[in-house]
Amino acid sequence: MQYRNLPSVEAIMATRQLQGLAILYQRDWLVNLVRQQIADARDDIRRGQDAASVDEIAGRVAQQTAQVARPRPQPVINATGVIIHTNLGRAPLSEASVDAMHAAADRYTDLELDIEQGRRGSRQAHLQPILRQLTGAESALVVNNNASAVFLGLSAIAHGKEVIVSRGEAVEIGGGFRVPDVLAQSGARLVEVGTTNRTYVSDYESAITPDTGALLKVHASNFRVEGFTHACDTRELAQLGKRSALPVLHDVGSGCLLDTGEFGLAHEPTPQESIAAGADLVFFSGDKLLGGPQAGIVVGKSDLVRTLERHPLARALRIDKLSLAALTATLLHYLKGEARSTIPIWQMIGSPLDDIRERAEAWRASIGDAATLCQSLSTIGGGSLPGETLPTWVVALDCSQSQGGAEGVMARLRTARTPIIARIDQDRVMLDPRTVPFDEGGALLRGVKAAL
Ligand SMILES: *Cc1c(COP(=O)(O)O)cnc(C)c1O
């Protein structure tokens, strides 16, 4: 009987709500949503529930439309204190980088035009002088991300040959990047040497055969082996490469151009050190400790860079113009010596502890009884500086009086108008101001009060 009460598609389309949506969206799209909702309502009736009314169904369609029409990925507030959070898009960009992206997006650019000669140019030409200056390398190439940079390097240089890697460096970086698998895909054969904890130059040397194509060094970005360990340094490996006429490839991972020691952190290997030590090609990411857009950067010897540039995969893995614009602007901050004050991740890493405490205290006072101020640790994250932390102050939320406890509060924070991502520690929700820009403080406090 209930089935007869189900509204028709026409009746729902005639509601004020759907008439309003029909001005903004294709009719077919709305009709499809309406049909789905009617089918769902029919299922509800089968399960013994009442038929949905015209207005209820129109409301659900409006809600679905609003969901889909939201920009994706949507902005979220990162209150985790993890600075390079891969799930949250890694590095936020500097203002200049965003402006550069915008300028390259809404008009034509000289992306592949040599303005002076009036001839076809290369998109790689824009960044080469800056990267040469910053890293001391002869040449440079930029692609989609570091995984593709390493893949391109191995494919172009070591296809059909053996590549020697220390057993302790045949690692998984996360998100499906496993050194042995990337090597296999590139058509190179992995030759592991040494032991998990100790590898010497002599191990590489005795593994060299006429089939060897390269020596590969990989920075173990996301874990640390402690105790009785030995890895051979880039200089030793580069000398062996020179003696044996083999290229030394070095995946340094995070693309850190600054000295992390200045920030009270362990030393992170830099591309410029690797070039100075004699590596032939160095690979790194654009969106980790470089603080720029997703990109993979290769710097090193001109002839090898040219070999990569000419490989057919280079076209498949090329960087797009918007990322290139953002990356150029990011690298210019380093060239101008202003990276610490302009690049968001370095601003966050360098935030004075007193400033963080002051903000946390203001949040605590605004939230009220459920909040306490605590000392805690921010982390670098994103496969950079494993185990390294920065002392911080957080607001800890006592959720014992809130529905669903800490998990319930976390869920409500995630569905706030601007979603808030926090972390749980000992059944309390922790909010770290280090990774929250000033202008997001108001939205954060509104979301937290509602979630409690
Ligand atoms: C992060 C990382 C990669 C992958 O870089 P993406 O830019 O994420 O593709 C490769 N190698 C190392 C050592 C890394 O740390």
Short mmCIF file of C-alpha atoms and ligand atoms in Angstrom, two decimals:
data_model
loop_
_atom_site.label_atom_id
_atom_site.label_comp_id
_atom_site.label_asym_id
_atom_site.label_seq_id
_atom_site.Cartn_x
_atom_site.Cartn_y
_atom_site.Cartn_z
CA MET A 1 0.00 0.00 0.00
CA GLN A 2 2.79 2.34 1.00
CA TYR A 3 4.29 2.09 -2.51
CA ARG A 4 1.39 4.14 -3.89
CA ASN A 5 2.45 6.99 -1.60
CA LEU A 6 5.86 7.26 -3.26
CA PRO A 7 6.09 10.61 -5.08
CA SER A 8 6.73 10.74 -8.82
CA VAL A 9 9.88 12.15 -10.41
CA GLU A 10 7.80 15.03 -11.81
CA ALA A 11 6.38 15.92 -8.40
CA ILE A 12 9.84 16.14 -6.89
CA MET A 13 11.28 18.08 -9.82
CA ALA A 14 8.41 20.58 -9.40
CA THR A 15 9.37 21.42 -5.78
CA ARG A 16 10.80 24.87 -5.12
CA GLN A 17 14.05 23.30 -3.95
CA LEU A 18 14.56 21.37 -7.20
CA GLN A 19 13.43 24.30 -9.32
CA GLY A 20 16.17 26.31 -7.66
CA LEU A 21 18.79 23.62 -8.28
CA ALA A 22 17.68 23.28 -11.90
CA ILE A 23 18.97 26.81 -12.53
CA LEU A 24 22.47 25.70 -11.49
CA TYR A 25 22.74 22.08 -12.59
CA GLN A 26 21.94 19.92 -15.61
CA ARG A 27 18.39 18.57 -15.46
CA ASP A 28 19.54 15.02 -16.32
CA TRP A 29 21.85 14.96 -13.34
CA LEU A 30 19.09 16.03 -10.96
CA VAL A 31 16.60 13.57 -12.46
CA ASN A 32 19.13 10.76 -11.93
CA LEU A 33 19.55 11.73 -8.29
CA VAL A 34 15.77 11.91 -7.82
CA ARG A 35 15.32 8.44 -9.36
CA GLN A 36 17.99 7.02 -7.04
CA GLN A 37 16.28 8.56 -4.03
CA ILE A 38 12.91 7.14 -5.07
CA ALA A 39 14.52 3.69 -5.45
CA ASP A 40 16.04 4.04 -1.97
CA ALA A 41 12.64 5.06 -0.58
CA ARG A 42 11.10 1.96 -2.18
CA ASP A 43 13.74 -0.18 -0.39
CA ASP A 44 12.86 1.55 2.87
CA ILE A 45 9.21 0.60 2.40
CA ARG A 46 10.20 -3.01 1.71
CA ARG A 47 11.97 -2.96 5.08
CA GLY A 48 8.73 -1.82 6.70
CA GLN A 49 9.47 1.93 6.95
CA ASP A 50 7.16 4.78 5.93
CA ALA A 51 7.32 6.23 2.43
CA ALA A 52 9.50 9.36 2.20
CA SER A 53 7.62 12.57 1.42
CA VAL A 54 8.19 14.81 -1.59
CA ASP A 55 10.00 17.35 0.55
CA GLU A 56 12.17 14.74 2.24
CA ILE A 57 13.35 13.40 -1.10
CA ALA A 58 13.92 16.90 -2.48
CA GLY A 59 15.96 17.71 0.66
CA ARG A 60 18.14 14.63 0.19
CA VAL A 61 18.79 15.51 -3.46
CA ALA A 62 19.77 19.04 -2.46
CA GLN A 63 22.13 17.63 0.18
CA GLN A 64 23.73 15.22 -2.30
CA THR A 65 24.17 18.00 -4.82
CA ALA A 66 25.86 20.21 -2.24
CA GLN A 67 28.21 17.33 -1.37
CA VAL A 68 29.25 16.77 -4.95
CA ALA A 69 29.56 20.45 -5.78
CA ARG A 70 32.04 21.12 -2.99
CA PRO A 71 35.62 21.73 -4.21
CA ARG A 72 37.69 18.56 -3.96
CA PRO A 73 40.13 18.08 -2.45
CA GLN A 74 38.56 20.39 0.15
CA PRO A 75 40.61 22.45 2.63
CA VAL A 76 41.05 20.93 6.09
CA ILE A 77 42.64 22.21 9.28
CA ASN A 78 45.71 20.16 10.23
CA ALA A 79 45.87 20.21 14.02
CA THR A 80 47.96 17.01 14.20
CA GLY A 81 51.33 18.72 14.51
CA VAL A 82 52.62 16.51 11.68
CA ILE A 83 54.18 19.06 9.37
CA ILE A 84 54.45 17.05 6.14
CA HIS A 85 51.28 14.98 6.29
CA THR A 86 51.00 12.85 3.14
CA ASN A 87 47.26 12.23 3.65
CA LEU A 88 46.72 15.98 3.92
CA GLY A 89 48.60 16.88 0.75
CA ARG A 90 52.14 17.26 2.15
CA ALA A 91 53.54 20.80 1.94
CA PRO A 92 51.24 23.82 1.80
CA LEU A 93 52.64 26.35 -0.69
CA SER A 94 54.05 29.82 -0.09
CA GLU A 95 51.99 32.81 -1.14
CA ALA A 96 54.37 33.55 -4.02
CA SER A 97 54.09 29.96 -5.23
CA VAL A 98 50.29 30.14 -5.22
CA ASP A 99 50.43 33.46 -7.10
CA ALA A 100 52.79 31.95 -9.67
CA MET A 101 50.43 29.01 -10.17
CA HIS A 102 47.54 31.36 -10.65
CA ALA A 103 49.43 33.48 -13.16
CA ALA A 104 50.38 30.38 -15.16
CA ALA A 105 46.85 29.02 -15.04
CA ASP A 106 44.62 31.72 -16.47
CA ARG A 107 46.69 32.85 -19.45
CA TYR A 108 49.22 31.67 -21.99
CA THR A 109 52.86 31.35 -20.90
CA ASP A 110 56.23 30.79 -22.55
CA LEU A 111 56.23 27.23 -21.18
CA GLU A 112 57.97 25.77 -24.22
CA LEU A 113 58.94 28.86 -26.15
CA ASP A 114 62.37 30.44 -26.28
CA ILE A 115 61.27 34.08 -26.17
CA GLU A 116 64.60 35.49 -27.34
CA GLN A 117 65.07 33.18 -30.31
CA GLY A 118 61.39 32.88 -31.14
CA ARG A 119 61.83 29.13 -31.37
CA ARG A 120 60.52 26.09 -29.61
CA GLY A 121 62.05 25.92 -26.13
CA SER A 122 62.10 23.40 -23.29
CA ARG A 123 59.98 23.53 -20.14
CA GLN A 124 63.11 22.32 -18.36
CA ALA A 125 65.06 25.45 -19.29
CA HIS A 126 63.25 27.66 -16.76
CA LEU A 127 64.49 25.84 -13.70
CA GLN A 128 67.93 24.68 -14.78
CA PRO A 129 69.90 27.83 -13.84
CA ILE A 130 68.24 28.03 -10.39
CA LEU A 131 68.78 24.34 -9.61
CA ARG A 132 72.39 24.54 -10.80
CA GLN A 133 72.97 27.44 -8.45
CA LEU A 134 71.24 25.86 -5.46
CA THR A 135 72.77 22.40 -5.72
CA GLY A 136 76.07 22.96 -7.51
CA ALA A 137 75.08 20.43 -10.18
CA GLU A 138 75.87 20.77 -13.88
CA SER A 139 72.30 20.21 -15.00
CA ALA A 140 68.78 19.41 -13.83
CA LEU A 141 65.52 17.84 -14.89
CA VAL A 142 62.11 18.05 -13.25
CA VAL A 143 59.33 15.45 -13.53
CA ASN A 144 56.03 14.53 -11.91
CA ASN A 145 57.32 13.25 -8.56
CA ASN A 146 60.37 11.61 -7.05
CA ALA A 147 59.07 8.09 -7.64
CA SER A 148 58.92 8.84 -11.35
CA ALA A 149 62.31 10.59 -11.26
CA VAL A 150 63.99 7.47 -9.83
CA PHE A 151 62.05 5.23 -12.22
CA LEU A 152 63.12 7.36 -15.19
CA GLY A 153 66.73 7.42 -14.01
CA LEU A 154 66.97 3.66 -13.64
CA SER A 155 65.12 3.01 -16.92
CA ALA A 156 67.32 5.38 -18.88
CA ILE A 157 70.64 4.36 -17.36
CA ALA A 158 70.40 0.78 -16.13
CA HIS A 159 67.80 -1.01 -18.26
CA GLY A 160 68.99 -4.58 -18.85
CA LYS A 161 71.90 -4.12 -16.44
CA GLU A 162 72.63 -4.79 -12.80
CA VAL A 163 72.22 -2.10 -10.15
CA ILE A 164 74.04 -2.56 -6.87
CA VAL A 165 72.17 -1.51 -3.71
CA SER A 166 73.01 -1.97 -0.04
CA ARG A 167 70.74 -4.52 1.62
CA GLY A 168 69.86 -1.90 4.24
CA GLU A 169 68.66 0.48 1.50
CA ALA A 170 66.43 -1.85 -0.56
CA VAL A 171 63.55 -0.29 1.34
CA GLU A 172 59.88 0.57 1.08
CA ILE A 173 59.29 4.32 1.34
CA GLY A 174 55.52 3.93 1.69
CA GLY A 175 52.60 4.40 -0.64
CA GLY A 176 53.80 1.56 -2.88
CA PHE A 177 57.33 2.81 -3.53
CA ARG A 178 59.59 -0.18 -2.96
CA VAL A 179 63.13 0.08 -4.26
CA PRO A 180 63.27 -3.56 -5.48
CA ASP A 181 59.96 -3.17 -7.36
CA VAL A 182 60.90 0.13 -8.99
CA LEU A 183 64.17 -1.45 -10.09
CA ALA A 184 62.39 -4.47 -11.55
CA GLN A 185 59.91 -2.25 -13.43
CA SER A 186 62.74 -0.21 -14.91
CA GLY A 187 64.21 -3.36 -16.42
CA ALA A 188 67.27 -3.27 -14.18
CA ARG A 189 68.37 -6.20 -12.02
CA LEU A 190 68.82 -5.63 -8.30
CA VAL A 191 72.05 -6.84 -6.77
CA GLU A 192 71.90 -6.52 -2.99
CA VAL A 193 75.15 -6.28 -1.08
CA GLY A 194 76.21 -6.14 2.57
CA THR A 195 73.88 -6.95 5.43
CA THR A 196 70.80 -5.18 6.77
CA ASN A 197 72.86 -3.19 9.26
CA ARG A 198 76.36 -2.98 7.78
CA THR A 199 77.58 -2.36 4.24
CA TYR A 200 81.08 -1.32 3.14
CA VAL A 201 82.49 0.01 -0.13
CA SER A 202 84.29 -3.30 -0.54
CA ASP A 203 80.86 -5.02 -0.66
CA TYR A 204 79.87 -2.91 -3.65
CA GLU A 205 83.26 -3.31 -5.25
CA SER A 206 83.28 -7.10 -5.15
CA ALA A 207 79.76 -7.20 -6.67
CA ILE A 208 80.76 -5.24 -9.78
CA THR A 209 80.65 -7.30 -12.98
CA PRO A 210 80.72 -6.38 -16.69
CA ASP A 211 76.89 -6.32 -16.43
CA THR A 212 76.80 -3.62 -13.74
CA GLY A 213 75.03 -0.43 -14.89
CA ALA A 214 74.99 1.74 -11.79
CA LEU A 215 75.56 2.00 -8.04
CA LEU A 216 72.43 3.17 -6.22
CA LYS A 217 72.23 4.80 -2.81
CA VAL A 218 68.81 5.34 -1.22
CA HIS A 219 68.14 7.47 1.83
CA ALA A 220 66.11 5.41 4.28
CA SER A 221 63.68 8.28 4.76
CA ASN A 222 61.13 6.79 7.06
CA PHE A 223 63.02 4.60 9.49
CA ARG A 224 66.26 4.56 11.40
CA VAL A 225 68.62 1.67 12.04
CA GLU A 226 70.42 2.19 15.30
CA GLY A 227 73.31 0.49 17.06
CA PHE A 228 75.88 -1.63 15.25
CA THR A 229 75.51 -0.10 11.79
CA HIS A 230 77.63 1.06 8.90
CA ALA A 231 76.56 2.59 5.60
CA CYS A 232 79.18 3.74 3.16
CA ASP A 233 79.04 7.46 2.56
CA THR A 234 78.36 9.09 -0.77
CA ARG A 235 81.98 10.20 -1.21
CA GLU A 236 83.36 6.67 -0.88
CA LEU A 237 80.74 5.35 -3.25
CA ALA A 238 81.41 8.15 -5.74
CA GLN A 239 85.12 7.33 -5.71
CA LEU A 240 84.35 3.70 -6.42
CA GLY A 241 82.01 4.79 -9.22
CA LYS A 242 84.78 6.88 -10.75
CA ARG A 243 87.34 4.04 -10.49
CA SER A 244 84.92 1.60 -12.08
CA ALA A 245 83.43 4.02 -14.65
CA LEU A 246 79.94 3.48 -13.18
CA PRO A 247 77.38 6.21 -12.46
CA VAL A 248 76.44 6.70 -8.82
CA LEU A 249 72.74 7.45 -8.37
CA HIS A 250 71.56 8.88 -5.06
CA ASP A 251 67.90 9.06 -4.03
CA VAL A 252 68.03 11.57 -1.15
CA GLY A 253 64.25 11.64 -0.75
CA SER A 254 63.10 14.75 1.06
CA GLY A 255 64.87 17.45 -0.97
CA CYS A 256 66.01 19.37 2.07
CA LEU A 257 68.06 22.40 0.99
CA LEU A 258 68.50 23.94 4.45
CA ASP A 259 70.58 22.69 7.36
CA THR A 260 68.08 21.00 9.68
CA GLY A 261 70.65 21.18 12.48
CA GLU A 262 69.85 24.89 12.81
CA PHE A 263 66.33 23.91 13.88
CA GLY A 264 67.44 21.48 16.55
CA LEU A 265 66.79 18.49 14.28
CA ALA A 266 69.04 15.65 13.17
CA HIS A 267 70.95 16.28 9.99
CA GLU A 268 68.97 15.45 6.84
CA PRO A 269 71.11 14.72 3.77
CA THR A 270 70.88 17.54 1.22
CA PRO A 271 71.16 17.36 -2.58
CA GLN A 272 74.00 19.89 -2.58
CA GLU A 273 76.07 17.71 -0.21
CA SER A 274 75.47 14.70 -2.39
CA ILE A 275 76.60 16.59 -5.52
CA ALA A 276 79.66 17.91 -3.67
CA ALA A 277 80.47 14.35 -2.59
CA GLY A 278 80.55 13.33 -6.23
CA ALA A 279 77.20 11.62 -6.90
CA ASP A 280 76.42 11.60 -10.63
CA LEU A 281 72.66 11.94 -10.34
CA VAL A 282 70.68 13.00 -7.27
CA PHE A 283 66.90 12.53 -6.98
CA PHE A 284 64.49 14.28 -4.60
CA SER A 285 60.86 15.31 -4.00
CA GLY A 286 59.40 18.79 -4.42
CA ASP A 287 56.75 18.53 -1.71
CA LYS A 288 58.59 17.22 1.34
CA LEU A 289 61.26 19.35 3.06
CA LEU A 290 61.63 21.49 -0.06
CA GLY A 291 58.18 22.84 0.79
CA GLY A 292 56.91 23.12 -2.78
CA PRO A 293 54.45 21.34 -5.08
CA GLN A 294 54.50 17.66 -6.00
CA ALA A 295 57.52 17.21 -8.26
CA GLY A 296 60.54 15.00 -8.76
CA ILE A 297 63.86 16.72 -9.25
CA VAL A 298 66.99 15.19 -10.75
CA VAL A 299 70.28 17.08 -10.59
CA GLY A 300 73.70 15.96 -11.75
CA LYS A 301 76.00 15.41 -14.69
CA SER A 302 74.89 17.01 -17.97
CA ASP A 303 75.35 13.92 -20.15
CA LEU A 304 73.32 11.74 -17.79
CA VAL A 305 70.57 14.35 -17.42
CA ARG A 306 70.42 14.52 -21.23
CA THR A 307 70.06 10.73 -21.39
CA LEU A 308 67.06 10.97 -19.05
CA GLU A 309 65.57 13.88 -20.99
CA ARG A 310 65.69 11.92 -24.25
CA HIS A 311 64.19 8.73 -22.87
CA PRO A 312 60.58 8.14 -24.05
CA LEU A 313 59.40 7.91 -20.43
CA ALA A 314 60.40 11.55 -19.85
CA ARG A 315 57.40 12.65 -21.92
CA ALA A 316 55.07 10.36 -19.97
CA LEU A 317 56.36 11.60 -16.61
CA ARG A 318 56.72 15.28 -17.41
CA ILE A 319 55.79 17.98 -14.96
CA ASP A 320 52.72 20.12 -15.69
CA LYS A 321 52.93 23.88 -16.09
CA LEU A 322 51.18 24.73 -12.80
CA SER A 323 53.52 22.63 -10.68
CA LEU A 324 56.46 24.02 -12.62
CA ALA A 325 55.34 27.58 -11.85
CA ALA A 326 54.92 26.80 -8.15
CA LEU A 327 58.24 24.97 -7.98
CA THR A 328 60.11 27.85 -9.61
CA ALA A 329 58.62 30.32 -7.12
CA THR A 330 59.49 28.00 -4.20
CA LEU A 331 63.09 27.60 -5.35
CA LEU A 332 63.41 31.36 -5.76
CA HIS A 333 62.78 31.70 -2.01
CA TYR A 334 65.94 29.67 -1.44
CA LEU A 335 67.88 31.68 -3.99
CA LYS A 336 66.86 34.89 -2.21
CA GLY A 337 67.75 33.46 1.19
CA GLU A 338 64.22 33.95 2.47
CA ALA A 339 63.03 30.30 2.63
CA ARG A 340 62.81 30.26 6.46
CA SER A 341 60.37 33.15 6.55
CA THR A 342 58.30 32.53 3.40
CA ILE A 343 57.90 28.75 2.98
CA PRO A 344 55.12 27.46 5.25
CA ILE A 345 56.82 24.23 6.36
CA TRP A 346 59.94 26.14 7.44
CA GLN A 347 57.82 28.74 9.23
CA MET A 348 56.16 25.87 11.11
CA ILE A 349 59.44 24.06 11.85
CA GLY A 350 60.99 27.34 13.02
CA SER A 351 58.00 28.54 15.10
CA PRO A 352 59.27 29.83 18.46
CA LEU A 353 58.02 27.65 21.30
CA ASP A 354 56.77 30.71 23.19
CA ASP A 355 54.52 31.71 20.28
CA ILE A 356 53.06 28.21 20.12
CA ARG A 357 52.44 28.23 23.86
CA GLU A 358 50.72 31.60 23.64
CA ARG A 359 48.37 30.36 20.93
CA ALA A 360 47.65 27.08 22.74
CA GLU A 361 46.88 29.06 25.91
CA ALA A 362 44.47 31.32 24.00
CA TRP A 363 42.71 28.25 22.58
CA ARG A 364 42.52 26.66 26.04
CA ALA A 365 40.95 29.78 27.51
CA SER A 366 38.44 30.01 24.67
CA ILE A 367 37.42 26.32 24.82
CA GLY A 368 36.98 26.29 28.59
CA ASP A 369 36.80 23.48 31.14
CA ALA A 370 37.37 20.51 28.83
CA ALA A 371 40.74 21.91 27.68
CA THR A 372 44.16 21.76 29.32
CA LEU A 373 47.53 22.98 28.15
CA CYS A 374 50.21 20.26 27.76
CA GLN A 375 53.73 19.89 26.52
CA SER A 376 54.00 17.53 23.59
CA LEU A 377 55.94 16.82 20.39
CA SER A 378 55.33 17.84 16.78
CA THR A 379 56.77 15.56 14.10
CA ILE A 380 58.16 16.23 10.63
CA GLY A 381 56.34 13.33 8.91
CA GLY A 382 56.09 12.54 5.21
CA GLY A 383 59.08 10.26 5.03
CA SER A 384 61.48 12.91 6.29
CA LEU A 385 63.58 12.84 9.42
CA PRO A 386 62.18 9.63 10.96
CA GLY A 387 61.81 9.81 14.71
CA GLU A 388 62.73 13.50 14.80
CA THR A 389 60.44 15.69 16.88
CA LEU A 390 60.09 19.32 17.89
CA PRO A 391 58.93 20.28 21.39
CA THR A 392 55.51 21.91 21.27
CA TRP A 393 52.50 22.95 23.37
CA VAL A 394 49.12 21.43 22.66
CA VAL A 395 45.57 21.75 23.92
CA ALA A 396 44.33 18.41 25.26
CA LEU A 397 40.55 17.90 25.21
CA ASP A 398 38.91 15.83 27.91
CA CYS A 399 36.14 14.05 25.99
CA SER A 400 34.69 12.00 28.87
CA GLN A 401 31.57 14.22 28.95
CA SER A 402 31.13 14.18 25.15
CA GLN A 403 29.08 11.70 23.18
CA GLY A 404 31.21 8.83 21.89
CA GLY A 405 34.27 9.94 23.89
CA ALA A 406 37.48 10.92 22.07
CA GLU A 407 36.54 8.91 18.93
CA GLY A 408 33.17 10.65 18.81
CA VAL A 409 34.78 14.09 19.10
CA MET A 410 37.33 13.19 16.37
CA ALA A 411 34.48 12.12 14.06
CA ARG A 412 32.57 15.36 14.65
CA LEU A 413 35.74 17.41 14.09
CA ARG A 414 36.26 15.65 10.74
CA THR A 415 32.75 16.57 9.61
CA ALA A 416 32.95 20.23 10.73
CA ARG A 417 32.28 22.81 8.01
CA THR A 418 36.05 23.05 7.59
CA PRO A 419 37.12 19.54 8.65
CA ILE A 420 39.57 19.46 11.56
CA ILE A 421 42.12 16.65 11.73
CA ALA A 422 43.59 16.03 15.19
CA ARG A 423 45.19 13.12 17.02
CA ILE A 424 44.30 11.06 20.08
CA ASP A 425 46.73 10.49 22.92
CA GLN A 426 45.67 8.54 26.01
CA ASP A 427 41.98 9.02 25.27
CA ARG A 428 42.28 12.78 24.86
CA VAL A 429 42.07 14.74 21.61
CA MET A 430 45.23 16.79 21.05
CA LEU A 431 45.37 20.04 19.06
CA ASP A 432 48.81 21.33 18.03
CA PRO A 433 48.92 25.01 16.96
CA ARG A 434 52.22 24.50 15.11
CA THR A 435 50.49 23.27 11.95
CA VAL A 436 47.46 25.58 12.13
CA PRO A 437 47.86 28.93 10.31
CA PHE A 438 46.70 31.99 12.27
CA ASP A 439 43.74 32.64 10.01
CA GLU A 440 42.32 29.15 10.69
CA GLY A 441 42.20 29.64 14.48
CA GLY A 442 38.61 30.96 14.51
CA ALA A 443 37.24 28.08 12.43
CA LEU A 444 39.14 25.61 14.60
CA LEU A 445 37.65 26.96 17.84
CA ARG A 446 34.10 27.00 16.43
CA GLY A 447 34.51 23.40 15.24
CA VAL A 448 35.99 22.21 18.55
CA LYS A 449 33.24 23.80 20.68
CA ALA A 450 30.55 22.25 18.48
CA ALA A 451 32.26 18.83 18.52
CA LEU A 452 32.54 18.73 22.33
C1 LIG B 1 59.42 10.14 -0.60
C2 LIG B 1 60.47 9.37 -1.26
C3 LIG B 1 60.30 8.88 -2.56
C4 LIG B 1 59.03 9.12 -3.32
O1 LIG B 1 58.90 10.49 -3.63
P1 LIG B 1 57.53 11.09 -4.20
O2 LIG B 1 57.86 12.51 -4.53
O3 LIG B 1 56.53 10.91 -3.13
O4 LIG B 1 57.19 10.29 -5.43
C5 LIG B 1 61.33 8.18 -3.13
N1 LIG B 1 62.48 7.95 -2.47
C6 LIG B 1 62.69 8.41 -1.22
C7 LIG B 1 63.99 8.13 -0.53
C8 LIG B 1 61.69 9.14 -0.57
O5 LIG B 1 61.89 9.59 0.68
#
